[in-house]
C-alpha cells in the first residue's frame, strides 16, 4: 500500500449448499488511516442464480488489536440494490484471526454477527456465522483465497443455504 492507499480489483464466486451460485466483481479503494486502522469502499455488481443481478456498495472498516495484524476486528456495511429487493447488511466481526503459515500464505478465521434490513419488505433479519479460509499472495499483487463459510449458526438444524464455499481472486494495483 503506497502512501496509505491501494486499489484492488476482485472476482469472487460463492457456491451455497442449496444450489445458489453468486458471482461478485468489483473494485475496492482502501485507505490506511494509521498503522492499525483501515477504511475501504467497494463497488461492484453481483449475479445470483436465484435473485438475478444487483449493484453492491460496501463500506468497510478494520482495526488490528496487535501490530502484526494477526488479531483484529472489522465492520462491513453492504448495500445491495437488486431487482425486487434493496437491502443494507451490517456485519461485525469482533475477533478475526489471520495467521501466517508460510511465506505469502495465511489462514484466517472470521466469526461474525449480521443484521440485514430489507427496504422492500421493511423487515430485519439477524444471524451469526463464521468463515475459515486460506489466502496465497503472489509477488505481482495477485492473491487467491479459498474459504468455507457457515451462515445462521444460531439455527443448526437448518441446512438449506446455510453453508458455502467461496473462491476469491484479487489484484492490488
Short mmCIF file of C-alpha atoms in Angstrom, two decimals:
data_model
loop_
_atom_site.label_atom_id
_atom_site.label_comp_id
_atom_site.label_asym_id
_atom_site.label_seq_id
_atom_site.Cartn_x
_atom_site.Cartn_y
_atom_site.Cartn_z
CA UNK A 1 0.00 0.00 0.00
CA UNK A 2 1.71 3.16 -1.10
CA UNK A 3 1.08 6.37 0.82
CA UNK A 4 -1.76 4.69 2.70
CA UNK A 5 -3.91 4.00 -0.39
CA UNK A 6 -4.46 0.96 -2.59
CA UNK A 7 -6.84 -0.04 -5.36
CA UNK A 8 -7.98 -3.65 -5.58
CA UNK A 9 -10.00 -5.45 -8.26
CA UNK A 10 -11.65 -8.74 -7.33
CA UNK A 11 -13.81 -11.51 -8.69
CA UNK A 12 -15.48 -13.75 -6.14
CA UNK A 13 -17.61 -16.83 -6.63
CA UNK A 14 -19.80 -18.22 -3.85
CA UNK A 15 -21.39 -21.69 -4.01
CA UNK A 16 -24.10 -22.46 -1.46
CA UNK A 17 -25.33 -25.90 -0.44
CA UNK A 18 -28.84 -25.12 -1.71
CA UNK A 19 -27.60 -24.80 -5.31
CA UNK A 20 -27.42 -21.00 -5.43
CA UNK A 21 -24.30 -19.52 -7.02
CA UNK A 22 -23.26 -15.86 -6.76
CA UNK A 23 -20.50 -14.08 -8.68
CA UNK A 24 -19.35 -10.67 -7.40
CA UNK A 25 -16.99 -8.46 -9.42
CA UNK A 26 -15.81 -5.03 -8.34
CA UNK A 27 -13.22 -2.54 -7.17
CA UNK A 28 -12.15 -1.55 -3.67
CA UNK A 29 -10.45 1.68 -2.64
CA UNK A 30 -8.61 1.09 0.64
CA UNK A 31 -7.17 3.75 2.93
CA UNK A 32 -4.74 3.09 5.79
CA UNK A 33 -5.67 5.76 8.30
CA UNK A 34 -2.87 4.70 10.64
CA UNK A 35 -0.82 1.54 11.31
CA UNK A 36 -3.78 -0.32 12.84
CA UNK A 37 -6.90 1.19 11.22
CA UNK A 38 -8.13 0.85 7.61
CA UNK A 39 -11.24 2.03 5.81
CA UNK A 40 -12.45 0.95 2.37
CA UNK A 41 -15.20 1.46 -0.19
CA UNK A 42 -16.12 -1.40 -2.51
CA UNK A 43 -18.41 -1.06 -5.52
CA UNK A 44 -19.37 -3.84 -7.87
CA UNK A 45 -22.02 -5.96 -9.49
CA UNK A 46 -23.35 -9.33 -8.42
CA UNK A 47 -25.07 -12.02 -10.46
CA UNK A 48 -27.01 -14.57 -8.45
CA UNK A 49 -28.65 -17.71 -9.91
CA UNK A 50 -31.64 -17.20 -7.58
CA UNK A 51 -32.32 -13.46 -7.49
CA UNK A 52 -30.61 -12.10 -10.62
CA UNK A 53 -28.33 -9.09 -10.84
CA UNK A 54 -27.65 -6.32 -8.37
CA UNK A 55 -25.31 -3.45 -7.63
CA UNK A 56 -23.25 -3.73 -4.41
CA UNK A 57 -21.67 -0.91 -2.43
CA UNK A 58 -19.73 -1.81 0.73
CA UNK A 59 -18.34 0.49 3.39
CA UNK A 60 -15.65 -1.27 5.43
CA UNK A 61 -13.52 -0.55 8.48
CA UNK A 62 -10.94 -2.71 10.23
CA UNK A 63 -8.82 -2.27 13.32
CA UNK A 64 -5.93 -4.52 14.34
CA UNK A 65 -5.51 -5.22 18.04
CA UNK A 66 -1.82 -6.03 17.54
CA UNK A 67 0.99 -4.52 15.45
CA UNK A 68 1.33 -7.59 13.18
CA UNK A 69 -2.30 -7.68 12.03
CA UNK A 70 -2.91 -11.17 13.38
CA UNK A 71 -5.87 -10.32 15.63
CA UNK A 72 -8.39 -7.61 14.84
CA UNK A 73 -11.97 -6.60 14.29
CA UNK A 74 -13.92 -5.39 11.27
CA UNK A 75 -17.22 -3.92 10.22
CA UNK A 76 -18.80 -4.17 6.78
CA UNK A 77 -21.94 -2.30 5.74
CA UNK A 78 -23.19 -3.84 2.48
CA UNK A 79 -25.79 -2.02 0.41
CA UNK A 80 -27.37 -4.24 -2.24
CA UNK A 81 -29.57 -2.70 -4.93
CA UNK A 82 -31.20 -5.63 -6.70
CA UNK A 83 -34.16 -6.48 -8.83
CA UNK A 84 -37.04 -6.75 -6.37
CA UNK A 85 -35.05 -6.09 -3.18
CA UNK A 86 -32.93 -3.33 -1.73
CA UNK A 87 -31.06 -4.24 1.47
CA UNK A 88 -28.45 -2.98 3.90
CA UNK A 89 -26.48 -5.57 5.87
CA UNK A 90 -24.31 -4.80 8.90
CA UNK A 91 -21.67 -7.47 9.59
CA UNK A 92 -19.48 -7.07 12.65
CA UNK A 93 -16.54 -9.34 13.43
CA UNK A 94 -15.27 -8.64 16.96
CA UNK A 95 -12.30 -11.02 16.79
CA UNK A 96 -10.77 -12.01 13.47
CA UNK A 97 -7.59 -14.06 13.35
CA UNK A 98 -5.17 -14.13 10.40
CA UNK A 99 -2.13 -16.33 10.94
CA UNK A 100 0.85 -16.53 8.56
CA UNK A 101 1.63 -20.22 7.90
CA UNK A 102 4.25 -19.81 5.14
CA UNK A 103 5.80 -17.04 3.10
CA UNK A 104 2.90 -15.13 1.45
CA UNK A 105 0.32 -17.60 2.84
CA UNK A 106 -2.10 -17.02 5.69
CA UNK A 107 -5.00 -18.88 7.28
CA UNK A 108 -7.86 -16.83 8.68
CA UNK A 109 -10.96 -17.23 10.83
CA UNK A 110 -13.71 -14.65 10.93
CA UNK A 111 -16.68 -15.21 13.28
CA UNK A 112 -19.35 -12.54 12.84
CA UNK A 113 -22.82 -11.30 13.66
CA UNK A 114 -25.11 -9.86 10.99
CA UNK A 115 -28.24 -7.72 10.83
CA UNK A 116 -29.87 -7.05 7.46
CA UNK A 117 -32.70 -4.65 6.69
CA UNK A 118 -34.83 -5.23 3.60
CA UNK A 119 -36.32 -1.93 2.43
CA UNK A 120 -38.84 -3.73 0.21
CA UNK A 121 -40.37 -5.90 2.97
CA UNK A 122 -39.44 -3.46 5.77
CA UNK A 123 -38.10 -6.37 7.85
CA UNK A 124 -34.90 -7.10 9.76
CA UNK A 125 -33.09 -10.45 9.58
CA UNK A 126 -30.33 -11.31 12.05
CA UNK A 127 -27.84 -14.12 12.38
CA UNK A 128 -24.34 -15.26 13.17
CA UNK A 129 -21.75 -17.08 11.13
CA UNK A 130 -18.09 -17.72 10.53
CA UNK A 131 -15.72 -18.31 7.67
CA UNK A 132 -12.40 -20.09 7.63
CA UNK A 133 -10.03 -19.69 4.72
CA UNK A 134 -6.56 -19.57 3.28
CA UNK A 135 -5.01 -16.82 1.13
CA UNK A 136 -1.96 -17.11 -1.09
CA UNK A 137 -0.37 -13.80 -2.09
CA UNK A 138 1.86 -13.56 -5.15
CA UNK A 139 4.61 -11.00 -5.76
CA UNK A 140 2.73 -9.30 -8.61
CA UNK A 141 -0.14 -8.16 -6.34
CA UNK A 142 -2.33 -11.12 -7.25
CA UNK A 143 -3.93 -13.19 -4.49
CA UNK A 144 -6.16 -16.25 -4.35
CA UNK A 145 -8.37 -17.21 -1.41
CA UNK A 146 -10.45 -20.30 -0.75
CA UNK A 147 -12.81 -20.33 2.19
CA UNK A 148 -15.66 -22.25 3.74
CA UNK A 149 -18.49 -20.31 5.32
CA UNK A 150 -21.28 -21.27 7.69
CA UNK A 151 -24.29 -18.96 7.91
CA UNK A 152 -27.03 -18.82 10.54
CA UNK A 153 -25.19 -20.93 13.10
CA UNK A 154 -27.90 -19.93 15.57
CA UNK A 155 -30.19 -22.39 13.67
CA UNK A 156 -28.04 -25.56 13.50
CA UNK A 157 -30.89 -27.80 12.28
CA UNK A 158 -31.49 -25.63 9.20
CA UNK A 159 -29.03 -26.55 6.47
CA UNK A 160 -30.60 -25.15 3.30
CA UNK A 161 -28.26 -22.41 2.12
CA UNK A 162 -26.52 -22.21 5.49
CA UNK A 163 -23.04 -23.07 4.28
CA UNK A 164 -20.94 -22.41 1.23
CA UNK A 165 -17.55 -22.49 -0.44
CA UNK A 166 -16.04 -19.22 -1.68
CA UNK A 167 -13.27 -18.62 -4.23
CA UNK A 168 -11.78 -15.11 -4.44
CA UNK A 169 -9.29 -13.82 -7.00
CA UNK A 170 -7.97 -10.30 -6.46
CA UNK A 171 -5.32 -7.95 -7.79
CA UNK A 172 -3.88 -4.98 -5.91
CA UNK A 173 -2.60 -2.11 -8.01
#
